[in-house]
Tab-separated table of C-alpha atoms and ligand atoms in Angstrom:
chain	number	residue	atom	x	y	z
E	21	MET	CA	73.586	109.093	91.340
E	22	SER	CA	73.554	107.862	94.911
E	23	ASN	CA	76.289	105.550	96.215
E	24	LYS	CA	75.752	101.982	97.333
E	25	THR	CA	77.819	100.703	100.271
E	26	LEU	CA	78.350	97.137	101.434
E	27	ILE	CA	79.530	96.550	105.021
E	28	ILE	CA	80.726	92.994	105.769
E	29	GLY	CA	80.823	91.867	109.417
E	30	ALA	CA	78.134	92.427	112.041
E	31	GLY	CA	80.264	92.390	115.197
E	32	GLY	CA	81.165	95.211	117.586
E	33	VAL	CA	82.948	97.244	114.916
E	34	GLY	CA	80.348	96.443	112.223
E	35	ASN	CA	77.673	97.876	114.537
E	36	VAL	CA	79.520	101.202	114.796
E	37	VAL	CA	80.244	101.369	111.056
E	38	ALA	CA	76.554	100.702	110.311
E	39	PHE	CA	75.454	103.502	112.673
E	40	LYS	CA	78.034	105.987	111.423
E	41	CYS	CA	77.365	105.278	107.719
E	42	ALA	CA	73.656	105.775	108.430
E	43	MET	CA	74.480	109.100	110.127
E	44	ASN	CA	76.286	110.085	106.899
E	45	VAL	CA	73.698	108.608	104.566
E	46	GLU	CA	74.125	111.445	102.046
E	47	THR	CA	77.561	109.959	101.274
E	48	PHE	CA	76.914	106.254	101.751
E	49	GLY	CA	73.530	106.144	99.985
E	50	GLU	CA	71.986	102.693	100.019
E	51	ILE	CA	73.698	100.714	102.807
E	52	THR	CA	73.741	96.911	103.101
E	53	LEU	CA	75.072	95.062	106.148
E	54	ALA	CA	76.085	91.457	105.409
E	55	SER	CA	77.570	88.870	107.767
E	56	ARG	CA	77.702	85.161	108.540
E	57	THR	CA	74.732	85.388	110.928
E	58	LEU	CA	71.778	87.235	109.429
E	59	SER	CA	70.054	87.748	112.806
E	60	LYS	CA	73.017	89.878	113.981
E	61	CYS	CA	72.648	92.100	110.898
E	62	ASP	CA	68.916	92.408	111.480
E	63	ALA	CA	69.375	93.341	115.150
E	64	ILE	CA	71.846	96.105	114.203
E	65	ALA	CA	69.576	97.333	111.380
E	66	ALA	CA	66.633	97.571	113.817
E	67	ASN	CA	68.698	99.671	116.271
E	68	VAL	CA	70.008	101.909	113.489
E	69	LYS	CA	66.458	102.475	112.203
E	70	LYS	CA	65.231	103.313	115.719
E	71	LYS	CA	68.022	105.787	116.446
E	72	THR	CA	68.639	107.374	113.026
E	73	GLY	CA	65.529	106.627	110.954
E	74	VAL	CA	67.739	105.135	108.195
E	75	ASN	CA	66.867	101.746	106.671
E	76	LEU	CA	69.706	99.258	106.138
E	77	ASN	CA	69.439	96.204	103.900
E	78	THR	CA	70.724	92.987	105.462
E	79	LEU	CA	72.139	89.836	103.891
E	80	LYS	CA	73.802	86.585	104.893
E	81	VAL	CA	77.238	85.928	103.404
E	82	ASP	CA	80.108	83.578	104.095
E	83	ALA	CA	83.061	85.847	103.466
E	84	ASP	CA	85.432	82.870	103.222
E	85	SER	CA	83.767	82.090	99.879
E	86	ILE	CA	84.773	84.278	96.910
E	87	PRO	CA	81.778	83.160	94.759
E	88	GLU	CA	79.330	84.091	97.568
E	89	LEU	CA	81.035	87.453	97.986
E	90	ILE	CA	80.887	88.174	94.261
E	91	GLU	CA	77.182	87.366	94.244
E	92	VAL	CA	76.511	89.737	97.148
E	93	ILE	CA	78.615	92.539	95.627
E	94	LYS	CA	76.801	92.157	92.306
E	95	ASP	CA	73.332	91.926	93.896
E	96	THR	CA	73.888	95.058	95.943
E	97	GLN	CA	75.684	96.879	93.064
E	98	ALA	CA	78.055	98.165	95.731
E	99	ASP	CA	80.452	101.024	94.933
E	100	MET	CA	82.644	100.027	97.836
E	101	VAL	CA	83.074	97.276	100.412
E	102	ILE	CA	83.904	98.038	104.044
E	103	ASN	CA	85.409	94.870	105.508
E	104	VAL	CA	84.873	94.669	109.273
E	105	ALA	CA	84.653	90.878	109.471
E	106	LEU	CA	87.795	89.171	110.776
E	107	PRO	CA	91.365	89.479	109.430
E	108	TYR	CA	91.024	85.887	108.103
E	109	GLN	CA	88.614	87.176	105.439
E	110	ASP	CA	90.769	90.041	104.089
E	111	LEU	CA	92.150	88.187	101.071
E	112	THR	CA	88.884	86.611	99.920
E	113	ILE	CA	87.109	89.965	100.167
E	114	MET	CA	89.967	91.751	98.375
E	115	ASP	CA	89.886	89.165	95.585
E	116	ALA	CA	86.112	89.456	95.219
E	117	CYS	CA	86.499	93.250	95.005
E	118	THR	CA	89.098	93.021	92.219
E	119	GLN	CA	86.870	90.626	90.290
E	120	CYS	CA	83.899	92.992	90.627
E	121	GLY	CA	85.868	96.246	90.177
E	122	VAL	CA	84.783	97.675	93.542
E	123	ASP	CA	86.849	99.716	96.062
E	124	TYR	CA	87.894	98.014	99.314
E	125	LEU	CA	88.665	99.065	102.904
E	126	ASP	CA	89.596	97.118	106.056
E	127	THR	CA	90.805	97.753	109.611
E	128	ALA	CA	93.275	94.923	110.262
E	129	ASN	CA	95.908	93.089	108.232
E	130	TYR	CA	95.351	89.607	106.852
E	131	GLU	CA	96.010	86.700	109.133
E	132	HIS	CA	96.044	83.049	108.317
E	133	PRO	CA	93.874	81.144	110.809
E	134	ASP	CA	96.780	78.762	111.607
E	135	THR	CA	99.653	81.231	111.955
E	136	ALA	CA	99.596	84.676	113.532
E	137	LYS	CA	101.996	86.767	111.422
E	138	PHE	CA	100.699	90.348	111.545
E	139	GLU	CA	102.168	91.375	108.208
E	140	TYR	CA	100.959	93.212	105.107
E	141	LYS	CA	102.901	91.050	102.632
E	142	GLU	CA	99.957	89.251	101.071
E	143	GLN	CA	97.791	92.361	100.882
E	144	TRP	CA	100.571	94.530	99.411
E	145	ALA	CA	101.160	91.743	96.860
E	146	ARG	CA	97.689	92.508	95.489
E	147	ASP	CA	98.695	96.065	94.509
E	148	ASP	CA	99.040	95.169	90.797
E	149	GLN	CA	95.676	93.389	90.768
E	150	PHE	CA	94.033	96.463	92.292
E	151	LYS	CA	95.738	98.720	89.727
E	152	GLU	CA	94.646	96.471	86.858
E	153	ALA	CA	91.079	96.453	88.183
E	154	ASN	CA	91.262	100.269	88.424
E	155	ILE	CA	90.211	100.226	92.079
E	156	MET	CA	91.533	101.441	95.422
E	157	GLY	CA	92.221	99.379	98.534
E	158	LEU	CA	92.637	101.264	101.818
E	159	LEU	CA	94.305	99.073	104.445
E	160	GLY	CA	94.026	99.460	108.201
E	161	SER	CA	91.442	102.251	108.525
E	162	GLY	CA	90.665	101.655	112.212
E	163	PHE	CA	92.283	103.454	115.147
E	164	ASP	CA	95.512	101.523	115.463
E	165	PRO	CA	96.240	100.845	112.665
E	166	GLY	CA	94.422	103.776	111.127
E	167	VAL	CA	94.221	107.011	113.050
E	168	THR	CA	97.708	106.412	114.483
E	169	ASN	CA	99.074	106.301	110.904
E	170	VAL	CA	97.203	109.519	110.081
E	171	PHE	CA	98.558	111.175	113.273
E	172	CYS	CA	102.096	110.300	112.075
E	173	ALA	CA	101.399	111.737	108.608
E	174	TYR	CA	99.924	114.878	110.226
E	175	ALA	CA	102.984	115.275	112.477
E	176	GLN	CA	105.250	114.851	109.449
E	177	LYS	CA	103.282	117.377	107.378
E	178	HIS	CA	102.799	120.136	109.976
E	179	TYR	CA	105.346	119.758	112.773
E	180	PHE	CA	108.589	118.178	111.556
E	181	ASP	CA	111.189	118.194	108.807
E	182	GLU	CA	112.243	114.782	110.090
E	183	ILE	CA	110.659	112.564	112.715
E	184	HIS	CA	113.318	110.563	114.547
E	185	THR	CA	111.335	108.538	117.074
E	186	ILE	CA	107.677	107.568	117.404
E	187	ASP	CA	106.036	105.827	120.343
E	188	ILE	CA	102.467	104.794	119.640
E	189	LEU	CA	100.625	104.783	122.959
E	190	ASP	CA	97.365	102.864	123.362
E	191	CYS	CA	95.606	103.122	126.707
E	192	ASN	CA	92.243	101.594	127.488
E	193	ALA	CA	91.277	102.535	131.043
E	194	GLY	CA	87.771	101.094	130.638
E	195	ASP	CA	86.307	98.830	133.302
E	196	HIS	CA	83.604	96.315	132.300
E	197	GLY	CA	83.362	94.678	135.716
E	198	TYR	CA	84.396	91.176	134.521
E	199	PRO	CA	87.612	89.646	135.910
E	200	PHE	CA	88.616	88.829	132.317
E	201	ALA	CA	87.178	89.760	128.927
E	202	THR	CA	88.544	91.172	125.690
E	203	ASN	CA	87.329	94.416	124.167
E	204	PHE	CA	87.359	93.114	120.636
E	205	ASN	CA	87.376	89.692	119.050
E	206	PRO	CA	89.031	87.454	121.722
E	207	GLU	CA	91.028	85.323	119.272
E	208	ILE	CA	92.511	88.310	117.497
E	209	ASN	CA	93.128	90.196	120.735
E	210	LEU	CA	94.773	87.306	122.585
E	211	ARG	CA	96.921	86.323	119.603
E	212	GLU	CA	98.199	89.886	119.451
E	213	VAL	CA	99.081	90.272	123.114
E	214	SER	CA	100.527	86.786	123.669
E	215	ALA	CA	102.869	87.092	120.665
E	216	LYS	CA	106.514	88.168	120.954
E	217	GLY	CA	107.065	91.925	121.012
E	218	ARG	CA	109.053	93.745	118.309
E	219	TYR	CA	110.198	97.265	117.625
E	220	TRP	CA	112.194	98.853	114.830
E	221	GLN	CA	115.426	100.762	115.228
E	222	LYS	CA	118.259	101.990	113.007
E	223	ASN	CA	121.754	100.877	113.981
E	224	ASP	CA	124.896	103.081	113.823
E	225	ASN	CA	125.280	102.208	110.133
E	226	GLY	CA	121.794	103.557	109.439
E	227	GLU	CA	120.265	100.131	108.781
E	228	GLY	CA	116.759	99.617	110.157
E	229	LYS	CA	116.294	96.352	112.083
E	230	TRP	CA	113.413	94.710	113.921
E	231	ILE	CA	114.351	93.844	117.502
E	232	GLU	CA	112.373	91.034	119.093
E	233	THR	CA	111.369	90.952	122.764
E	234	ASN	CA	109.615	88.320	124.854
E	235	PRO	CA	105.873	88.882	125.381
E	236	MET	CA	105.384	91.716	127.919
E	237	GLU	CA	109.160	91.921	128.528
E	238	ILE	CA	109.377	95.723	128.307
E	239	LYS	CA	107.170	97.730	130.645
E	240	GLN	CA	107.133	101.518	130.930
E	241	VAL	CA	104.786	103.820	132.822
E	242	TRP	CA	103.336	106.570	130.614
E	243	ASP	CA	101.152	109.431	131.802
E	244	TYR	CA	98.015	109.548	129.635
E	245	PRO	CA	96.153	112.897	129.566
E	246	GLU	CA	92.661	112.713	131.172
E	247	ILE	CA	93.529	109.224	132.561
E	248	GLY	CA	96.848	109.344	134.447
E	249	PRO	CA	99.903	107.058	134.689
E	250	LYS	CA	99.446	103.470	133.467
E	251	ASP	CA	101.676	100.412	133.050
E	252	SER	CA	102.312	100.116	129.314
E	253	TYR	CA	103.863	97.104	127.592
E	254	LEU	CA	105.800	96.959	124.356
E	255	LEU	CA	103.983	94.926	121.684
E	256	TYR	CA	104.410	94.459	117.965
E	257	HIS	CA	101.638	96.259	116.099
E	258	GLU	CA	101.011	96.124	112.381
E	259	GLU	CA	101.011	99.852	111.546
E	260	MET	CA	104.754	99.985	112.302
E	261	GLU	CA	105.448	97.886	109.189
E	262	SER	CA	104.106	100.549	106.818
E	263	LEU	CA	105.216	103.559	108.900
E	264	VAL	CA	108.900	102.561	108.705
E	265	LYS	CA	108.533	102.734	104.907
E	266	HIS	CA	106.772	106.083	104.774
E	267	ILE	CA	107.996	108.350	107.604
E	268	LYS	CA	111.056	110.420	106.677
E	269	GLY	CA	114.210	110.126	108.798
E	270	LEU	CA	112.752	107.644	111.251
E	271	LYS	CA	115.300	106.100	113.627
E	272	ARG	CA	113.030	104.156	115.986
E	273	ILE	CA	109.364	103.221	116.307
E	274	ARG	CA	107.734	101.333	119.174
E	275	PHE	CA	104.179	100.506	120.251
E	276	PHE	CA	102.932	100.361	123.839
E	277	MET	CA	99.580	99.162	125.158
E	278	THR	CA	98.270	99.335	128.715
E	279	PHE	CA	97.159	96.224	130.583
E	280	GLY	CA	95.898	95.836	134.118
E	281	GLU	CA	97.268	93.198	136.502
E	282	SER	CA	94.093	91.115	136.408
E	283	TYR	CA	94.151	90.885	132.609
E	284	LEU	CA	97.811	89.875	132.544
E	285	SER	CA	97.583	87.256	135.290
E	286	HIS	CA	94.513	85.659	133.639
E	287	MET	CA	96.274	85.651	130.293
E	288	LYS	CA	99.440	84.085	131.733
E	289	CYS	CA	97.415	81.367	133.415
E	290	LEU	CA	95.409	80.630	130.235
E	291	GLU	CA	98.640	80.489	128.263
E	292	ASN	CA	100.301	78.177	130.807
E	293	VAL	CA	97.449	75.669	130.575
E	294	GLY	CA	97.413	75.778	126.769
E	295	MET	CA	94.151	77.676	126.280
E	296	LEU	CA	95.738	80.205	123.902
E	297	GLY	CA	96.808	77.462	121.447
E	298	ILE	CA	95.709	77.904	117.833
E	299	GLU	CA	96.436	74.320	116.743
E	300	GLU	CA	93.740	71.652	116.873
E	301	VAL	CA	93.740	69.231	119.825
E	302	GLU	CA	91.766	66.019	120.220
E	303	HIS	CA	89.051	66.112	122.896
E	304	LYS	CA	86.796	63.073	123.403
E	305	GLY	CA	87.035	62.169	119.725
E	306	MET	CA	86.437	65.761	118.576
E	307	LYS	CA	88.963	68.219	117.224
E	308	ILE	CA	88.942	71.589	118.957
E	309	VAL	CA	91.133	74.695	118.769
E	310	PRO	CA	91.729	75.832	122.395
E	311	MET	CA	91.702	79.554	121.510
E	312	GLU	CA	88.371	79.177	119.637
E	313	PHE	CA	86.864	77.325	122.599
E	314	LEU	CA	88.084	80.068	124.950
E	315	ALA	CA	86.485	82.689	122.679
E	316	THR	CA	83.182	80.813	123.054
E	317	LEU	CA	83.442	80.954	126.846
E	318	LEU	CA	84.419	84.618	127.144
E	319	PRO	CA	81.852	87.431	127.128
E	320	ASP	CA	80.939	88.585	123.618
E	321	PRO	CA	82.811	91.919	123.184
E	322	ALA	CA	79.602	93.428	121.806
E	323	SER	CA	77.926	92.707	125.185
E	324	LEU	CA	80.475	94.834	127.087
E	325	GLY	CA	79.008	98.094	125.790
E	326	PRO	CA	76.391	98.793	128.450
E	327	ARG	CA	78.768	97.777	131.308
E	328	THR	CA	81.964	99.602	130.368
E	329	LYS	CA	82.941	102.813	132.140
E	330	GLY	CA	86.080	104.940	131.791
E	331	LYS	CA	88.138	106.312	128.922
E	332	THR	CA	90.474	105.355	126.127
E	333	ASN	CA	93.446	107.454	125.068
E	334	ILE	CA	95.378	106.517	121.928
E	335	GLY	CA	98.053	108.680	120.384
E	336	ILE	CA	101.560	109.127	119.111
E	337	PHE	CA	104.521	110.642	120.919
E	338	ALA	CA	107.011	111.915	118.344
E	339	LYS	CA	110.445	113.526	118.531
E	340	GLY	CA	112.407	115.029	115.654
E	341	ILE	CA	113.712	118.191	114.019
E	342	LYS	CA	111.975	121.299	112.669
E	343	ASP	CA	113.989	124.196	111.165
E	344	GLY	CA	117.143	122.807	112.756
E	345	GLN	CA	115.592	122.725	116.260
E	346	LYS	CA	114.663	119.650	118.298
E	347	LYS	CA	110.916	119.208	118.673
E	348	THR	CA	108.597	116.919	120.680
E	349	ILE	CA	104.849	116.530	120.205
E	350	TYR	CA	102.094	114.272	121.460
E	351	ILE	CA	98.907	113.886	119.383
E	352	TYR	CA	96.151	111.960	121.108
E	353	GLN	CA	92.428	111.237	121.183
E	354	VAL	CA	90.376	110.535	124.294
E	355	SER	CA	87.039	108.692	124.112
E	356	ASP	CA	84.579	107.937	126.893
E	357	HIS	CA	83.077	104.420	126.823
E	358	GLU	CA	79.709	105.518	128.218
E	359	GLN	CA	79.376	108.361	125.708
E	360	CYS	CA	80.172	105.955	122.862
E	361	TYR	CA	77.494	103.594	124.093
E	362	ALA	CA	74.938	106.374	124.425
E	363	GLU	CA	75.537	107.367	120.798
E	364	VAL	CA	75.798	104.046	118.947
E	365	MET	CA	75.267	101.254	121.520
E	366	SER	CA	78.932	100.114	121.466
E	367	GLN	CA	81.857	100.505	123.869
E	368	GLY	CA	84.845	102.720	123.095
E	369	VAL	CA	87.130	100.142	121.460
E	370	SER	CA	84.554	99.292	118.779
E	371	TYR	CA	83.662	102.993	118.471
E	372	THR	CA	87.245	104.173	117.993
E	373	THR	CA	87.694	101.506	115.278
E	374	GLY	CA	84.351	101.907	113.493
E	375	VAL	CA	84.369	105.701	113.187
E	376	PRO	CA	87.725	105.816	111.306
E	377	ALA	CA	86.546	102.954	109.070
E	378	MET	CA	83.545	105.077	108.107
E	379	ILE	CA	85.753	108.174	107.631
E	380	GLY	CA	88.204	106.321	105.343
E	381	ALA	CA	85.276	105.066	103.268
E	382	LYS	CA	83.733	108.558	103.179
E	383	LEU	CA	86.942	110.187	101.895
E	384	LEU	CA	87.252	107.470	99.291
E	385	LEU	CA	83.648	107.815	98.083
E	386	GLU	CA	83.942	111.616	98.032
E	387	GLY	CA	87.151	111.350	95.971
E	388	LYS	CA	89.187	113.209	98.620
E	389	TRP	CA	91.497	110.218	98.973
E	390	GLN	CA	92.049	108.766	95.537
E	391	GLY	CA	94.385	106.213	93.990
E	392	LYS	CA	94.556	102.945	92.139
E	393	GLY	CA	96.229	100.081	93.977
E	394	VAL	CA	96.621	99.165	97.641
E	395	PHE	CA	97.485	101.900	100.170
E	396	ASN	CA	98.190	102.447	103.854
E	397	MET	CA	96.662	105.426	105.587
E	398	GLU	CA	99.787	107.606	105.921
E	399	GLU	CA	100.175	107.718	102.133
E	400	PHE	CA	97.336	110.259	101.841
E	401	ASP	CA	96.943	113.898	102.887
E	402	PRO	CA	96.071	113.641	106.611
E	403	ASP	CA	94.183	116.967	106.783
E	404	PRO	CA	90.720	115.905	105.516
E	405	PHE	CA	90.831	112.823	107.761
E	406	MET	CA	91.826	114.906	110.801
E	407	GLU	CA	88.949	117.328	110.091
E	408	GLU	CA	86.476	114.442	109.864
E	409	LEU	CA	87.723	112.983	113.171
E	410	ASN	CA	86.722	116.230	114.887
E	411	ARG	CA	83.330	116.228	113.152
E	412	GLN	CA	82.441	112.566	113.542
E	413	GLY	CA	83.018	111.978	117.270
E	414	LEU	CA	86.774	111.512	117.724
E	415	PRO	CA	88.182	114.971	118.572
E	416	TRP	CA	91.965	115.014	119.044
E	417	LYS	CA	94.558	117.288	120.642
E	418	VAL	CA	98.165	118.190	119.938
E	419	MET	CA	100.461	118.838	122.903
E	420	GLU	CA	103.727	120.615	122.068
E	421	LEU	CA	106.350	119.741	124.673
E	422	ASP	CA	109.785	121.047	125.577
E	423	GLU	CA	112.367	119.308	123.436
E	424	ASP	CA	113.444	116.848	126.149
E	425	GLU	CA	110.161	116.602	128.015
E	426	ASP	CA	108.690	113.129	128.317
E	427	ARG	CA	105.335	111.645	129.254
E	428	ARG	CA	107.099	108.647	130.768
E	429	VAL	CA	106.902	108.750	134.538
E	430	ASP	CA	108.836	105.664	135.704
R	506	LIG	P1	83.665	90.586	116.127
R	506	LIG	O1	84.152	89.215	116.386
R	506	LIG	O2	82.798	91.276	117.130
R	506	LIG	O3	82.883	90.625	114.734
R	506	LIG	C1	83.322	89.993	113.582
R	506	LIG	C2	82.139	89.803	112.670
R	506	LIG	O4	82.604	89.179	111.471
R	506	LIG	C3	81.077	88.909	113.271
R	506	LIG	O5	79.825	89.477	113.081
R	506	LIG	C4	81.206	87.614	112.463
R	506	LIG	O6	79.988	86.970	112.203
R	506	LIG	C5	81.706	88.146	111.144
R	506	LIG	N1	82.374	87.077	110.430
R	506	LIG	C6	83.367	86.273	110.874
R	506	LIG	N2	83.671	85.369	109.943
R	506	LIG	C7	82.867	85.614	108.889
R	506	LIG	C8	82.694	85.017	107.629
R	506	LIG	N3	83.424	83.973	107.228
R	506	LIG	N4	81.749	85.512	106.804
R	506	LIG	C9	80.990	86.569	107.173
R	506	LIG	N5	81.098	87.179	108.349
R	506	LIG	C10	82.039	86.701	109.203
R	506	LIG	O7	84.969	91.461	115.828
R	506	LIG	P2	85.118	93.043	115.954
R	506	LIG	O8	83.903	93.704	115.414
R	506	LIG	O9	85.604	93.374	117.298
R	506	LIG	O10	86.338	93.307	114.937
R	506	LIG	C11	86.125	93.458	113.540
R	506	LIG	C12	87.452	93.746	112.865
R	506	LIG	O11	88.006	94.952	113.378
R	506	LIG	C13	88.514	92.675	113.091
R	506	LIG	O12	89.203	92.469	111.881
R	506	LIG	C14	89.438	93.298	114.102
R	506	LIG	O13	90.762	92.797	114.008
R	506	LIG	C15	89.382	94.742	113.678
R	506	LIG	N6	89.795	95.702	114.723
R	506	LIG	C16	90.636	96.724	114.352
R	506	LIG	C17	91.040	97.648	115.278
R	506	LIG	C18	91.844	98.827	114.865
R	506	LIG	O14	91.961	99.773	115.633
R	506	LIG	N7	92.392	98.873	113.675
R	506	LIG	C19	90.640	97.551	116.705
R	506	LIG	C20	89.672	96.507	116.961
R	506	LIG	C21	89.296	95.606	116.000
R	506	LIG	P3	79.280	86.020	113.291
R	506	LIG	O15	79.076	86.851	114.487
R	506	LIG	O16	78.043	85.600	112.642
R	506	LIG	O17	80.247	84.903	113.533
């Protein structure tokens, strides 16, 4: 019997997931794309039909409403739900899935619209509900989180007895020609980069602690293969929360992302004038949230596709021990924005998120990744995922370095 797949969210990432599921239609079967704005679903479905010949069903749904979600899941008789709406909808979609007994996948952890917390607490708390409903929830199946977690699991399985330090390195060297724009949802992106930084480290007593930094306080220059040296800033990123639980022997984990000077000076200015605020303010008798208003003014990330040139490089730099010897490796993936657009009409950031979302869903539907409850990516065997990355458009490389060699160049 053929599968039925429900994708929720028709933004930049939803576009890629729709294309990639259609390109793997033998696994995904009957595919429905549902979102708040039906016309966006229809536009994606028309492009998918033109390029792949596959028909997608489209539906309107408000994913903040559990009853509406249940209706859509029942109508489509979905076997699984791929959530690529916004992190605000994670809990409602998870709850609708448990009530309908349908597997669930997302690419970003739940966030409350009023407080940016970047934590898995509320999703992990649903583990028992998922077990009782006899379903699986796969959390964070994008690139970071997602592929970066799988890279860590792959390093642990094949290269190390113990990994001591991990630096997750995220470089986007794409140029869209605008002085300021965000490559994915502006609210989510700006909340992430304007928040305080944090990394995790064990002290001399072996206790792991989170160490907080001011936004953009720590800058290092890393040399990214196929791109070159780039200023990289320490941020908090959600995959670290699950990796500190699951990677053996870990002593420190940090996350760095590259930003250009223009992006940072625009962001600082917007922050200084209050435009990154997420609390309502009164404006001429109306209540507005500054960050939401800013998101309205900025270019739609989906519109950046045809204009973006250059490459992304995301990977992990890990040091540890194998057979009593020190070892250093760098696993990374390079994507080209223009190639991504030529294939699925989206720029590289949406592409590198949407392809792993499809792969996670594929492994789940094929029974290669199985479980009952709520899981993070590194809890499964990384090998089938790594094979699919090579097959589905995200080929990766492993660089084995001398034990003390670094990719830092400052
Ligand atoms: P977009 O803003 O482009 O798209 C979000 C989509 O969700 C829009 O189509 C929007 O509909 C829809 N949506 C929002 N609210 C609702 C709702 N209440 N009901 C139904 N649909 C809704 O975002 P992206 O595509 O860039 O990002 C999608 C997800 O991917 C986000 O969660 C983001 O955090 C995550 N992400 C993960 C990454 C990773 O590597 N792990 C990297 C990048 C993104 P409408 O347009 O009609 O408002």
